[in-house]
Every structure is written in C-alpha cells, then in structure tokens.
Short mmCIF file of C-alpha atoms in Angstrom, two decimals:
data_model
loop_
_atom_site.label_atom_id
_atom_site.label_comp_id
_atom_site.label_asym_id
_atom_site.label_seq_id
_atom_site.Cartn_x
_atom_site.Cartn_y
_atom_site.Cartn_z
CA MET E 7 50.66 45.34 -16.30
CA ASN E 8 49.57 43.67 -14.41
CA TYR E 9 45.38 43.33 -15.82
CA LYS E 10 43.81 40.27 -16.85
CA PRO E 11 40.50 40.71 -17.64
CA ASP E 12 38.19 37.87 -15.20
CA GLU E 13 35.72 36.08 -17.64
CA GLY E 14 33.06 37.95 -16.80
CA THR E 15 34.43 41.43 -18.28
CA LEU E 16 35.65 38.58 -21.59
CA MET E 17 31.68 37.77 -21.86
CA ALA E 18 30.63 41.81 -21.42
CA TYR E 19 33.61 42.23 -24.19
CA LEU E 20 32.59 39.22 -26.16
CA TYR E 21 29.39 41.11 -26.16
CA GLY E 22 30.04 44.37 -26.58
CA GLU E 23 29.00 45.52 -23.86
CA LEU E 24 32.18 47.13 -22.19
CA ASP E 25 32.98 51.00 -22.16
CA ALA E 26 35.59 52.57 -24.72
CA ALA E 27 37.81 52.50 -21.67
CA GLU E 28 37.43 49.20 -20.47
CA THR E 29 37.88 47.59 -23.91
CA GLU E 30 40.24 48.74 -24.56
CA ARG E 31 42.21 47.89 -21.97
CA VAL E 32 40.79 44.58 -23.66
CA GLU E 33 41.81 44.35 -26.77
CA GLN E 34 45.77 45.61 -24.91
CA TYR E 35 45.97 42.98 -22.88
CA LEU E 36 44.46 39.70 -25.72
CA GLN E 37 47.00 41.18 -28.15
CA GLN E 38 50.02 40.66 -25.22
CA HIS E 39 47.53 37.28 -24.79
CA PRO E 40 47.14 34.79 -27.81
CA GLN E 41 45.81 32.00 -26.49
CA VAL E 42 43.70 34.09 -24.38
CA GLN E 43 42.40 35.39 -27.61
CA GLU E 44 42.38 32.13 -29.07
CA GLN E 45 39.76 30.84 -26.57
CA LEU E 46 37.59 34.07 -26.18
CA HIS E 47 37.87 33.38 -30.64
CA GLN E 48 36.23 29.91 -30.40
CA LEU E 49 33.51 31.13 -27.80
CA SER E 50 32.53 33.76 -30.23
CA THR E 51 32.73 30.68 -32.71
CA VAL E 52 30.74 28.85 -30.43
CA ARG E 53 27.85 31.38 -30.69
CA LYS E 54 28.09 31.41 -34.24
CA ARG E 55 27.50 27.50 -34.46
CA MET E 56 24.25 28.36 -31.45
CA GLY E 57 23.38 30.79 -33.75
CA ALA E 58 21.61 28.31 -36.16
CA LEU E 59 19.00 27.50 -34.47
CA ASN E 60 16.26 30.26 -35.23
CA ASP E 61 13.08 30.95 -33.38
CA VAL E 62 9.60 28.22 -33.99
CA GLU E 63 7.69 29.60 -35.46
CA VAL E 64 4.35 30.42 -32.85
CA ILE E 65 1.55 32.41 -33.96
CA ALA E 66 -0.10 33.88 -29.37
CA PRO E 67 -3.52 32.61 -28.65
CA PRO E 68 -6.43 33.74 -27.47
CA VAL E 69 -5.31 34.08 -23.38
CA PHE E 70 -8.48 33.98 -21.07
CA VAL E 71 -8.01 35.80 -18.09
CA ASP E 72 -10.58 35.87 -15.19
CA HIS E 73 -11.40 39.27 -14.71
CA GLU E 74 -13.74 39.30 -12.99
CA GLN E 75 -12.40 37.87 -10.48
CA ARG E 76 -11.65 41.62 -9.24
CA SER E 77 -15.72 42.73 -9.28
CA ILE E 78 -16.10 41.64 -6.70
CA PRO E 79 -17.96 43.02 -3.59
CA PHE E 80 -17.37 42.45 -0.98
CA TRP E 81 -19.91 40.94 0.78
CA LYS E 82 -19.90 37.65 -1.45
CA GLU E 83 -15.74 37.62 0.43
CA GLY E 84 -14.86 34.09 1.96
CA TYR E 85 -14.21 36.14 5.15
CA PHE E 86 -16.59 37.94 5.31
CA LYS E 87 -18.81 35.77 4.65
CA ILE E 88 -17.60 34.13 8.18
CA THR E 89 -17.25 36.90 10.54
CA MET E 90 -21.23 37.51 9.22
CA GLY E 91 -21.76 34.20 9.98
CA ILE E 92 -20.57 34.86 13.30
CA ALA E 93 -22.07 38.16 13.37
CA ALA E 94 -25.31 37.06 13.18
CA SER E 95 -25.27 34.05 16.01
CA PHE E 96 -23.82 36.96 18.26
CA LEU E 97 -26.75 38.65 17.75
CA PHE E 98 -29.30 35.80 17.13
CA LEU E 99 -28.02 34.99 21.23
CA LEU E 100 -28.37 37.48 22.54
CA ILE E 101 -31.58 38.79 21.77
CA ALA E 102 -32.87 35.05 22.25
CA ALA E 103 -31.14 35.64 25.92
CA ARG E 104 -33.53 39.01 26.27
CA LEU E 105 -36.11 37.91 25.03
CA ILE E 106 -35.74 34.41 27.21
CA GLY E 107 -34.72 36.97 30.06
CA PRO E 108 -30.97 36.44 30.13
CA GLU E 109 -28.89 36.84 33.46
CA VAL E 110 -24.71 36.48 32.88
CA THR E 111 -22.61 36.65 35.66
CA TYR E 112 -19.25 36.14 36.77
CA SER E 113 -18.18 35.66 39.89
CA ASN E 114 -14.51 33.31 41.11
CA GLY E 115 -12.87 33.56 38.06
CA GLU E 116 -16.68 31.36 36.25
CA LEU E 117 -18.84 32.70 33.24
CA ARG E 118 -22.43 31.63 34.02
CA ILE E 119 -24.92 33.17 30.92
CA SER E 120 -29.04 31.30 31.81
CA PHE E 121 -31.52 32.02 30.47
CA ASN E 122 -34.03 32.00 33.47
CA ASP E 123 -33.20 32.83 37.06
CA THR E 124 -29.58 32.09 38.16
CA PRO E 125 -30.06 29.36 40.19
CA LYS E 126 -28.57 30.84 44.21
CA LYS E 127 -26.55 29.13 45.52
CA THR E 128 -25.88 27.42 48.21
CA THR E 129 -23.51 28.19 50.92
CA GLN E 130 -23.68 24.75 52.24
CA GLU E 131 -21.52 23.87 50.28
CA GLN E 132 -18.66 26.03 50.46
CA LEU E 133 -19.61 25.93 54.33
CA LEU E 134 -19.06 22.49 54.77
CA THR E 135 -15.16 21.32 55.54
CA THR E 136 -13.70 17.80 54.71
CA ASN E 137 -14.16 16.85 58.31
CA GLU E 138 -18.17 17.04 58.76
CA VAL E 139 -17.78 15.46 55.51
CA GLN E 140 -16.86 12.69 57.15
CA GLN E 141 -18.56 13.44 59.98
CA MET E 142 -21.37 12.90 57.57
CA ILE E 143 -19.92 10.16 56.16
CA ASN E 144 -19.48 8.05 59.20
CA SER E 145 -22.85 9.09 61.35
CA SER E 146 -24.35 7.71 57.39
CA LEU E 147 -22.55 4.68 57.80
CA VAL E 148 -22.90 4.03 61.34
CA LYS E 149 -27.18 4.93 60.40
CA ASN E 150 -27.19 2.25 57.72
CA ASN E 151 -25.24 -0.81 58.98
CA GLU E 152 -27.59 0.14 61.85
CA THR E 153 -30.85 -0.45 59.68
CA ILE E 154 -29.20 -3.24 58.02
CA ALA E 155 -28.18 -4.87 61.30
CA ALA E 156 -32.18 -4.25 61.81
CA ASN E 157 -33.26 -5.25 59.32
CA TRP E 158 -31.07 -8.84 59.59
CA GLU E 159 -31.79 -9.91 62.99
CA GLU E 160 -35.30 -9.08 61.89
CA SER E 161 -34.65 -10.40 59.32
CA ASN E 162 -32.98 -13.92 61.21
CA GLN E 163 -35.66 -14.58 63.42
CA LYS E 164 -38.62 -14.45 60.79
CA ILE E 165 -36.48 -17.61 59.21
CA GLN E 166 -35.43 -19.11 62.07
CA GLU E 167 -39.53 -19.26 62.46
CA SER E 168 -40.93 -20.20 58.92
CA LEU E 169 -38.45 -23.06 59.19
CA GLN E 170 -39.78 -25.09 62.81
CA ARG E 171 -42.53 -24.23 61.30
CA ASN E 172 -42.53 -26.38 58.10
CA LEU E 173 -40.25 -29.00 60.40
CA ASN E 174 -43.15 -29.88 62.67
CA THR E 175 -46.13 -29.85 60.02
CA ASN E 176 -43.53 -32.33 57.70
CA SER E 177 -42.07 -34.35 61.31
CA ALA E 178 -45.94 -34.60 61.81
CA ARG E 179 -47.22 -36.05 58.48
CA ILE E 180 -43.55 -38.45 58.18
CA ASP E 181 -44.65 -39.99 61.49
CA LYS E 182 -48.61 -40.70 59.88
CA LEU E 183 -47.48 -41.53 56.18
CA VAL E 184 -44.58 -44.61 58.67
CA SER E 185 -47.00 -46.15 61.40
CA GLY E 186 -49.42 -46.04 58.58
CA VAL E 187 -47.24 -48.24 55.88
CA SER E 188 -45.71 -49.91 59.53
CA ALA E 189 -49.26 -50.57 60.25
CA ALA E 190 -50.34 -51.67 56.33
CA SER E 191 -47.00 -54.23 55.82
CA GLN E 192 -47.25 -57.14 58.01
CA ASP E 193 -50.38 -58.41 56.63
CA GLN E 194 -48.59 -57.61 53.25
CA VAL E 195 -44.96 -59.18 54.03
CA ARG E 196 -46.88 -62.50 56.01
CA THR E 197 -48.97 -62.70 52.09
CA PHE E 198 -46.23 -61.62 49.73
CA VAL E 199 -44.30 -64.67 51.34
CA ALA E 200 -46.52 -67.30 51.93
CA GLY E 201 -46.65 -65.94 47.46
CA MET E 202 -42.89 -66.91 47.10
CA GLN E 203 -43.05 -69.66 48.73
CA GLU E 204 -45.58 -71.74 46.95
CA GLU E 205 -44.42 -69.61 43.57
CA ASN E 206 -40.41 -71.32 43.95
CA LEU E 207 -42.65 -74.87 45.62
CA LYS E 208 -44.14 -74.88 42.41
CA LEU E 209 -40.57 -73.86 40.62
CA MET E 210 -38.96 -76.84 42.56
CA LYS E 211 -41.44 -79.15 41.42
CA ASP E 212 -41.84 -78.46 37.80
CA TYR E 213 -37.49 -78.21 37.88
CA PHE E 214 -36.87 -81.62 39.19
CA GLN E 215 -40.21 -83.48 37.55
CA LEU E 216 -37.52 -82.27 33.97
CA SER E 217 -34.33 -82.74 35.21
CA ALA E 218 -35.30 -86.00 36.81
CA LYS E 219 -37.12 -87.04 33.28
CA ASP E 220 -33.90 -85.11 31.52
CA GLN E 221 -31.26 -86.73 32.96
CA GLN E 222 -33.23 -90.63 32.49
CA VAL E 223 -32.67 -90.45 28.58
CA TYR E 224 -28.97 -89.13 28.86
CA VAL E 225 -28.27 -92.86 31.83
CA GLU E 226 -30.35 -94.87 29.06
CA ASN E 227 -28.75 -93.25 25.53
CA LEU E 228 -25.19 -92.63 27.38
CA LEU E 229 -25.51 -96.49 28.60
CA VAL E 230 -26.80 -97.51 25.00
CA ASP E 231 -23.87 -95.70 23.28
CA PHE E 232 -21.22 -97.82 25.75
CA THR E 233 -23.27 -100.86 24.54
CA LYS E 234 -23.01 -100.33 20.93
CA TYR E 235 -19.50 -98.75 21.74
CA LEU E 236 -17.86 -101.40 23.58
CA HIS E 237 -19.15 -104.09 21.33
CA GLU E 238 -18.02 -102.75 17.53
CA GLN E 239 -14.78 -102.68 19.62
CA ARG E 240 -14.89 -106.15 20.50
CA LYS E 241 -15.47 -106.82 16.33
CA GLN E 242 -12.71 -104.92 15.35
CA ASP E 243 -10.53 -107.08 18.30
CA LEU E 244 -11.39 -110.86 16.78
CA MET E 245 -11.26 -109.08 13.16
CA LEU E 246 -7.92 -108.48 13.80
CA PHE E 247 -7.34 -111.45 16.45
CA GLN E 248 -8.21 -113.51 12.88
CA THR E 249 -6.10 -112.51 10.71
CA ARG E 250 -2.84 -112.96 12.95
CA MET E 251 -4.48 -116.23 13.65
CA ASN E 252 -4.77 -116.32 9.83
CA SER E 253 -0.83 -115.03 8.97
CA ILE E 254 0.05 -118.06 11.69
CA GLU E 255 -1.59 -120.19 10.83
CA LYS E 256 -0.01 -119.22 6.05
CA ASN E 257 3.47 -119.44 7.58
CA THR E 258 3.33 -122.82 9.42
CA ASP E 259 1.09 -123.95 5.53
CA GLN E 260 4.59 -122.79 4.45
CA PHE E 261 7.45 -123.70 6.61
CA LYS E 262 5.41 -127.23 6.45
CA GLN E 263 5.80 -127.23 2.54
CA GLU E 264 9.69 -126.07 3.18
CA THR E 265 10.18 -128.79 4.94
CA GLU E 266 8.48 -131.42 3.38
CA GLN E 267 10.31 -130.29 0.28
CA ILE E 268 13.89 -130.06 2.44
CA LEU E 269 13.44 -133.71 3.71
CA ALA E 270 12.04 -134.83 0.06
CA SER E 271 14.88 -134.01 -2.09
CA ILE E 272 17.19 -135.21 1.16
CA ILE E 273 15.42 -138.17 0.28
CA SER E 274 16.34 -138.40 -3.12
CA ASN E 275 19.87 -138.26 -3.45
CA PRO E 276 20.91 -138.75 -0.19
CA GLU E 277 24.99 -138.75 -1.65
CA GLY E 278 24.87 -135.10 -2.84
CA THR E 279 24.25 -134.71 0.32
CA ILE E 280 26.72 -136.41 2.25
CA ARG E 281 28.89 -134.74 -0.24
CA LYS E 282 27.96 -131.49 0.83
CA VAL E 283 28.26 -132.11 4.42
CA ASN E 284 31.92 -133.19 4.02
CA ASN E 285 32.92 -130.17 1.66
CA TYR E 286 31.67 -127.54 4.14
CA MET R 8 9.31 46.46 -29.17
CA HIS R 9 6.51 49.16 -27.61
CA SER R 10 6.22 51.35 -25.64
CA ASP R 11 5.46 52.96 -22.81
CA ALA R 12 1.65 53.86 -23.11
CA LEU R 13 0.89 50.71 -25.10
CA LEU R 14 2.65 49.46 -21.26
CA GLU R 15 1.07 52.76 -19.09
CA ARG R 16 -2.55 51.49 -21.14
CA ALA R 17 -2.25 47.90 -20.28
CA ARG R 18 -1.82 48.70 -16.66
CA GLN R 19 -4.85 50.54 -16.56
CA GLY R 20 -6.56 47.89 -18.00
CA ASP R 21 -6.96 48.89 -21.26
CA LYS R 22 -7.47 44.82 -23.00
CA ASN R 23 -6.64 45.56 -26.40
CA ALA R 24 -3.25 47.11 -24.97
CA GLN R 25 -2.91 43.41 -23.37
CA GLY R 26 -3.67 41.51 -25.82
CA LYS R 27 -1.24 43.78 -28.40
CA LEU R 28 1.37 43.38 -25.92
CA VAL R 29 0.05 39.63 -25.68
CA GLN R 30 0.26 39.27 -29.27
CA LEU R 31 4.16 41.70 -28.82
CA TRP R 32 5.80 39.60 -26.53
CA TYR R 33 3.97 35.27 -26.85
CA LYS R 34 6.64 34.17 -28.99
CA ARG R 35 9.35 35.34 -27.55
CA ILE R 36 8.06 33.82 -23.82
CA TYR R 37 7.11 30.52 -25.84
CA ASN R 38 10.76 30.33 -27.99
CA PHE R 39 11.89 30.42 -24.56
CA SER R 40 10.44 28.07 -22.77
CA TYR R 41 10.37 26.04 -26.18
CA LYS R 42 13.92 26.42 -26.41
CA PHE R 43 15.18 25.54 -22.30
CA PHE R 44 12.35 22.68 -22.43
CA PHE R 45 12.87 20.91 -25.96
CA ASP R 46 9.08 20.66 -25.97
CA HIS R 47 5.86 22.88 -27.25
CA ASP R 48 2.73 21.07 -24.64
CA LEU R 49 5.79 23.30 -21.84
CA ALA R 50 6.52 25.35 -23.55
CA MET R 51 2.50 26.73 -24.46
CA GLU R 52 1.77 25.62 -20.76
CA VAL R 53 4.47 28.09 -19.47
CA SER R 54 3.07 30.61 -21.72
CA GLN R 55 -0.32 30.48 -21.04
CA LYS R 56 0.68 30.57 -17.37
CA THR R 57 2.73 33.57 -17.77
CA PHE R 58 0.96 35.83 -19.39
CA ILE R 59 -1.98 34.53 -17.20
CA SER R 60 -0.01 36.07 -14.36
CA MET R 61 1.26 39.14 -16.23
CA HIS R 62 -3.09 40.53 -17.00
CA ARG R 63 -3.67 40.27 -13.44
CA ASN R 64 0.45 41.78 -11.58
CA LEU R 65 0.58 44.22 -14.41
CA ILE R 66 -1.06 46.65 -12.27
CA GLY R 67 2.00 45.90 -9.54
CA LEU R 68 5.27 47.02 -12.03
CA GLN R 69 5.42 49.97 -10.64
CA ASP R 70 8.61 50.39 -13.58
CA VAL R 71 7.45 50.03 -16.19
CA ALA R 72 11.26 49.60 -17.68
CA ARG R 73 11.72 46.27 -16.57
CA PHE R 74 8.75 45.17 -17.88
CA LYS R 75 11.33 43.30 -20.05
CA SER R 76 12.88 42.20 -17.35
CA TRP R 77 9.52 41.55 -14.83
CA LEU R 78 7.96 39.59 -18.10
CA TYR R 79 11.18 36.73 -18.22
CA THR R 80 11.24 36.85 -13.99
CA ILE R 81 7.54 35.61 -14.81
CA ALA R 82 8.07 32.97 -17.96
CA VAL R 83 11.94 31.79 -16.10
CA ASN R 84 9.64 31.03 -12.25
CA TYR R 85 7.53 29.11 -14.61
CA CYS R 86 9.69 27.36 -16.28
CA ARG R 87 11.40 26.04 -13.16
CA GLU R 88 8.11 24.98 -12.18
CA GLU R 89 7.82 22.80 -14.60
CA LEU R 90 11.08 21.63 -13.81
CA ARG R 91 10.21 20.32 -10.45
CA LYS R 92 7.32 18.72 -11.34
CA ARG R 93 9.12 16.89 -13.96
CA LYS R 94 12.03 15.94 -12.75
CA THR R 95 9.25 14.21 -9.86
CA THR R 96 7.22 13.04 -11.56
CA ARG R 97 9.96 11.67 -14.66
CA SER R 98 6.68 11.68 -16.99
CA VAL R 99 8.29 11.59 -20.94
CA SER R 100 6.55 13.82 -23.44
CA LEU R 101 5.67 12.40 -26.40
CA ASN R 102 7.25 15.72 -27.96
CA ASP R 103 10.14 14.71 -26.20
CA PHE R 104 11.04 12.15 -29.24
CA PRO R 105 12.54 14.25 -32.34
CA ALA R 106 9.64 15.70 -34.43
CA GLY R 107 10.21 14.62 -37.71
CA GLU R 108 7.83 14.51 -40.39
CA ASP R 109 5.44 12.55 -38.43
CA GLU R 110 1.66 13.38 -39.64
CA VAL R 111 0.33 14.14 -35.84
CA SER R 112 3.73 16.65 -35.67
CA TYR R 113 3.07 19.97 -34.59
CA ARG R 114 5.36 21.44 -36.32
CA TRP R 115 2.83 21.07 -38.36
CA GLU R 116 0.91 23.38 -37.34
CA THR R 117 3.56 26.28 -36.63
CA SER R 118 3.60 27.45 -40.26
CA SER R 119 8.21 29.43 -40.97
CA GLY R 120 7.34 29.96 -43.83
CA ARG R 121 11.23 30.46 -44.02
CA SER R 122 11.90 28.15 -47.61
CA ASP R 123 9.82 26.52 -50.55
CA ASN R 124 12.11 24.37 -50.46
CA PRO R 125 11.18 21.37 -48.37
CA GLU R 126 14.19 19.67 -49.16
CA LYS R 127 16.18 22.63 -47.32
CA GLN R 128 13.66 22.55 -44.84
CA PHE R 129 13.54 19.44 -43.71
CA ARG R 130 17.73 20.19 -43.65
CA HIS R 131 17.07 22.68 -41.21
CA THR R 132 14.74 21.53 -38.95
CA GLU R 133 17.38 18.46 -38.33
CA LEU R 134 20.91 20.72 -38.13
CA SER R 135 17.81 23.20 -35.09
CA ASP R 136 17.39 19.62 -33.47
CA LEU R 137 20.55 18.60 -32.80
CA LEU R 138 22.14 22.61 -31.93
CA GLN R 139 18.95 22.54 -29.66
CA GLN R 140 19.94 18.57 -27.40
CA CYS R 141 23.51 20.20 -26.89
CA LEU R 142 21.48 23.24 -25.94
CA MET R 143 19.68 20.96 -23.15
CA GLU R 144 22.57 18.95 -22.06
CA LEU R 145 23.67 21.87 -20.19
CA SER R 146 22.39 22.39 -16.57
CA ALA R 147 19.08 24.58 -16.23
CA GLU R 148 20.95 27.92 -14.77
CA GLN R 149 23.32 27.94 -17.13
CA ARG R 150 20.63 27.21 -19.77
CA GLU R 151 17.92 29.84 -18.99
CA VAL R 152 20.90 32.76 -18.84
CA VAL R 153 22.07 30.90 -22.16
CA ILE R 154 18.74 31.60 -24.19
CA MET R 155 18.14 35.09 -22.46
CA LYS R 156 21.66 36.25 -24.39
CA GLU R 157 21.67 34.36 -27.04
CA TYR R 158 18.66 34.03 -28.26
CA GLU R 159 16.27 36.51 -26.56
CA GLY R 160 19.24 38.74 -27.13
CA LEU R 161 18.58 40.57 -22.74
CA LYS R 162 21.55 42.75 -21.83
CA PHE R 163 23.60 40.68 -18.76
CA ARG R 164 21.80 43.93 -16.36
CA GLU R 165 18.75 42.57 -17.81
CA ILE R 166 19.41 38.71 -17.29
CA ALA R 167 20.80 39.64 -13.10
CA ASP R 168 17.07 41.44 -12.69
CA ALA R 169 15.14 38.63 -14.29
CA LEU R 170 17.28 36.12 -12.80
CA GLN R 171 17.79 37.90 -9.41
CA VAL R 172 21.30 37.11 -9.31
CA SER R 173 24.41 39.58 -9.68
CA GLU R 174 25.82 40.48 -13.59
CA ASN R 175 29.41 38.38 -12.46
CA THR R 176 27.28 35.66 -12.02
CA VAL R 177 25.07 35.53 -15.19
CA LYS R 178 28.58 36.73 -17.29
CA SER R 179 29.76 33.42 -15.32
CA ARG R 180 27.31 31.13 -16.03
CA MET R 181 27.88 32.95 -19.86
CA TYR R 182 31.58 31.93 -19.72
CA TYR R 183 30.67 28.96 -18.59
CA GLY R 184 27.94 27.86 -20.95
CA LEU R 185 29.27 28.58 -23.47
CA ASP R 186 33.03 26.95 -23.67
CA GLY R 187 30.02 23.64 -22.55
CA LEU R 188 28.89 24.35 -25.57
CA LYS R 189 32.45 24.28 -27.27
CA LYS R 190 32.90 21.24 -25.92
CA ILE R 191 29.45 20.10 -27.01
CA LEU R 192 29.99 19.71 -30.23
CA GLU R 193 33.05 18.80 -30.43
CA LYS R 194 32.21 16.18 -29.02
CA LYS R 195 29.76 15.38 -31.27
CA ASN R 196 31.25 17.33 -33.87
CA ILE R 197 28.71 19.46 -35.32
CA THR R 198 31.52 21.32 -37.50
CA LYS R 199 32.05 24.36 -39.26
CA GLU R 200 32.20 22.77 -42.79
CA ALA R 201 29.15 20.53 -41.32
CA LEU R 202 26.79 23.40 -40.70
CA GLY R 203 27.59 25.04 -44.55
CA TYR R 204 26.96 21.70 -45.09
CA GLU R 205 23.05 21.83 -44.31
CA LEU R 206 22.50 25.36 -44.14
#
C-alpha cells in the first residue's frame, strides 16, 4: 500500500472535512505510521492551546452609507455636465455664425470658418514661380540701388557746394581779421617794447643800487670781523708766548739755585767730595 | 447566522435588512481584523470599510450562498491594504503596546462579561495577549488562513473562495501555520500546564 496523505489531506482530516472513505484511509495510514500520528497530535494540541484566544466583545457602531449617491440625477453627473458644456459651446458658435453670416469652405486640405465674406483668393500668388519672384526681387533691388545712387550723388553735390560756400566765407573773414590784426600790432609792439625797456632799466637800476649798498655793508662787516679775528689771534699768541717765557724763566731760576747749592756744598766740604770721586 | 431571505431583502435595498446584516456580522469581521492586526483602531477601520463596501456592492452579489466568503474577501482586501500602508509609513500605533490596565485602554470600552472575578479576568487577558503575539509572528498569508479557519470557522473551500486561491494552497498554509505556531509556543514556553494555571 503506497498511500501517503499529503499535508492538505492531513489538515482536512484534522478539521474533519474529509469524506468517510478518505477518513478511513488516513486513519489506517496513521495507525501504520505513529510518527505522523504523533505529529498530527501535536498540531491538534496547538489548536487546543490557541483556542484559548477568545473573541473580543464589540458593539457594532452605526455605519453610515451615502444612499443619496445612487439617486443623483443624470444631469448632475460630471460627464453629463462636460458633454452638455461642449454641446452648448458649439450651439452658441453655430447661432453666432448664422446671425453674422458664416462662410465655411474646405479646399486643398484647408478648412476656413469665417463670419464675413470669404476673402477672394489672389490667384497671382499661386501663379508666381520662383524665377519670377527672383526677377521681381532683382528688379526691385536694381531700382532701389539706382535710387540710392542718385540720392547719394545729389547729396554729395549739395554737400560739396555747401562746403565750398562755407570755406569761401570763412576764408574772407579770416583774411580780414588777420589784416586788421597785423595793421594794429606794429604801434602796439613798439609801445610795448618801449614800456618793457623802461621797466627793465628801472628794475636793473634799483637792483644795482640795492646790491651795491648791501655789498658795501657786507664787505665792511667782513673787514671788521677779520680785524677782530686777527686781534684776538695776536692776543692769544702773546699769551702763549708769555706763558712759555715764564716757564723758561722759572726753569732757569731753579737750575741756578741747584747749581748754587752744588757749588756751596763743594766749597763747604771739598775733601769728602774728592774722596767720593776717587771711590768711583 | 443569517437567512437567505434577509440577504435577499438587503440586496433589494432594504435598510433594515442591511442594518441587521451589519449587526450579525460586525463582531466576526472586527475579530478577524483584530486578530490580524492586534490593533483595535485598525480593526475598527477595516470593519467600517468592509460594511460600507458591503452596502454599496451587495446588489452586485449574484450568489447569496457566497455571501460569507464574499464578505471575508472584502475584509481581507482591506486588511492587506492597511498592512501595505503600515509598511510604507512605518507608523507605530499606541495600541501596539500592551493595553494592560491603563485607564485609557479601549478594553474598558468593551464589556467581556465572561467572569466576575477580576483576577481571573486579568490573567485571561494576559494569556490572550500572549497567544495573540504568537499569532502575530506568523506571516500575513498564514495568519489570515489560521484566523479564518481556527477562529472564524470557515471551511477550506470558503477560505479558498475568499482568498481566491486553490483549496490545496489554503490547506498547505494552514499546515505550515500550525507548525509555525507549535514552534513559537515551544519557544515562548507556553505549555499545557501554563495554560491550565492561567485558566
């Protein structure tokens, strides 16, 4: 017998959800396999232990449900409002178009909605080719260049004339002014030079007078100072000389006294002196 | 739990019938969500959303026999949605902490009425929190199957219908869920004797 109940079958057996035949087969298997029976017994024990966890008592609170939501009329629904809004816009557009006079045309893949007369298409635009456009541009450019050249020539001429006229006028004025200035300047120069000479002479005279007086005073002072210096120098020299003379005189007197003392001693004791000389 | 006639009336827009359905199923959906999150606020939010969705979509339910699994499908979807939000925001609910005897605990708002003995009631609360923490250690997929089977009493076929997976997948998740719980209980040393003492 190769029957072996799987985990699911064992669970169904544990909770009594197997039919009678299957239950019997499992029980026979469990009798032959006590280790599985023990395992199942342990799971049954777990169930008993976990069974101690009881329910929590609770009072059902009132549950409010928005019943009115179901009875919302369709015209208050969002999508209906949007659709009606778009439809109303189109209707308004159509009425306005009807009143003003609409023109709706479709041609060449172009839709035109206009409320006045349809603008007549200028066929000229369609007939123009690239070369024609280029020619038009070229001719326009040539005309434009010519106009610009003519204007430039005219302007240039006017400027030249104006310059010449101004130059002549200014030259005449300058010549007049220069001649006036040159005529007037000779007498003025003479007067100015004479004035200058007189003034210089006067200045030189004053300068020499002042400088001669100052030099005289300076030289006098210099002579006096030099005289004083010489006098002082002579005085000092004389004093030095006097001092030297005094010193010599003093030495001479001292020498004279010593000589006298020696002579006196020699005279007073001539023998002793001779003896001493002989000892030497 | 409910009659087909009540469901039919609710489908046809009978507000009283819809209210009656809420009264009948609110505790179940709340407890499923509470065991899934171990969080009162999240469980309340999921329950509210589930019944609002039920009101709006009941008219579209073709087979009234599928109402139970259909209702749990809605609840599971909202649970998964909240779980995704929690993973994204990584927020921490104040109710994640053990409620205990705190004065502001929501447990004061609920009336268990199971025992007049406060000490016994306290021990039971502690045990419930401990077992709930074991449940929270399972993966979300295993947890939702275990809760539906063990605490909500759905058949494997109904769970498969609610989760929109095969019946074998549900049984497999259940097997590994129970096996996982066995290991968790052993790890936390929650033995028969300990349970006996607590109870």
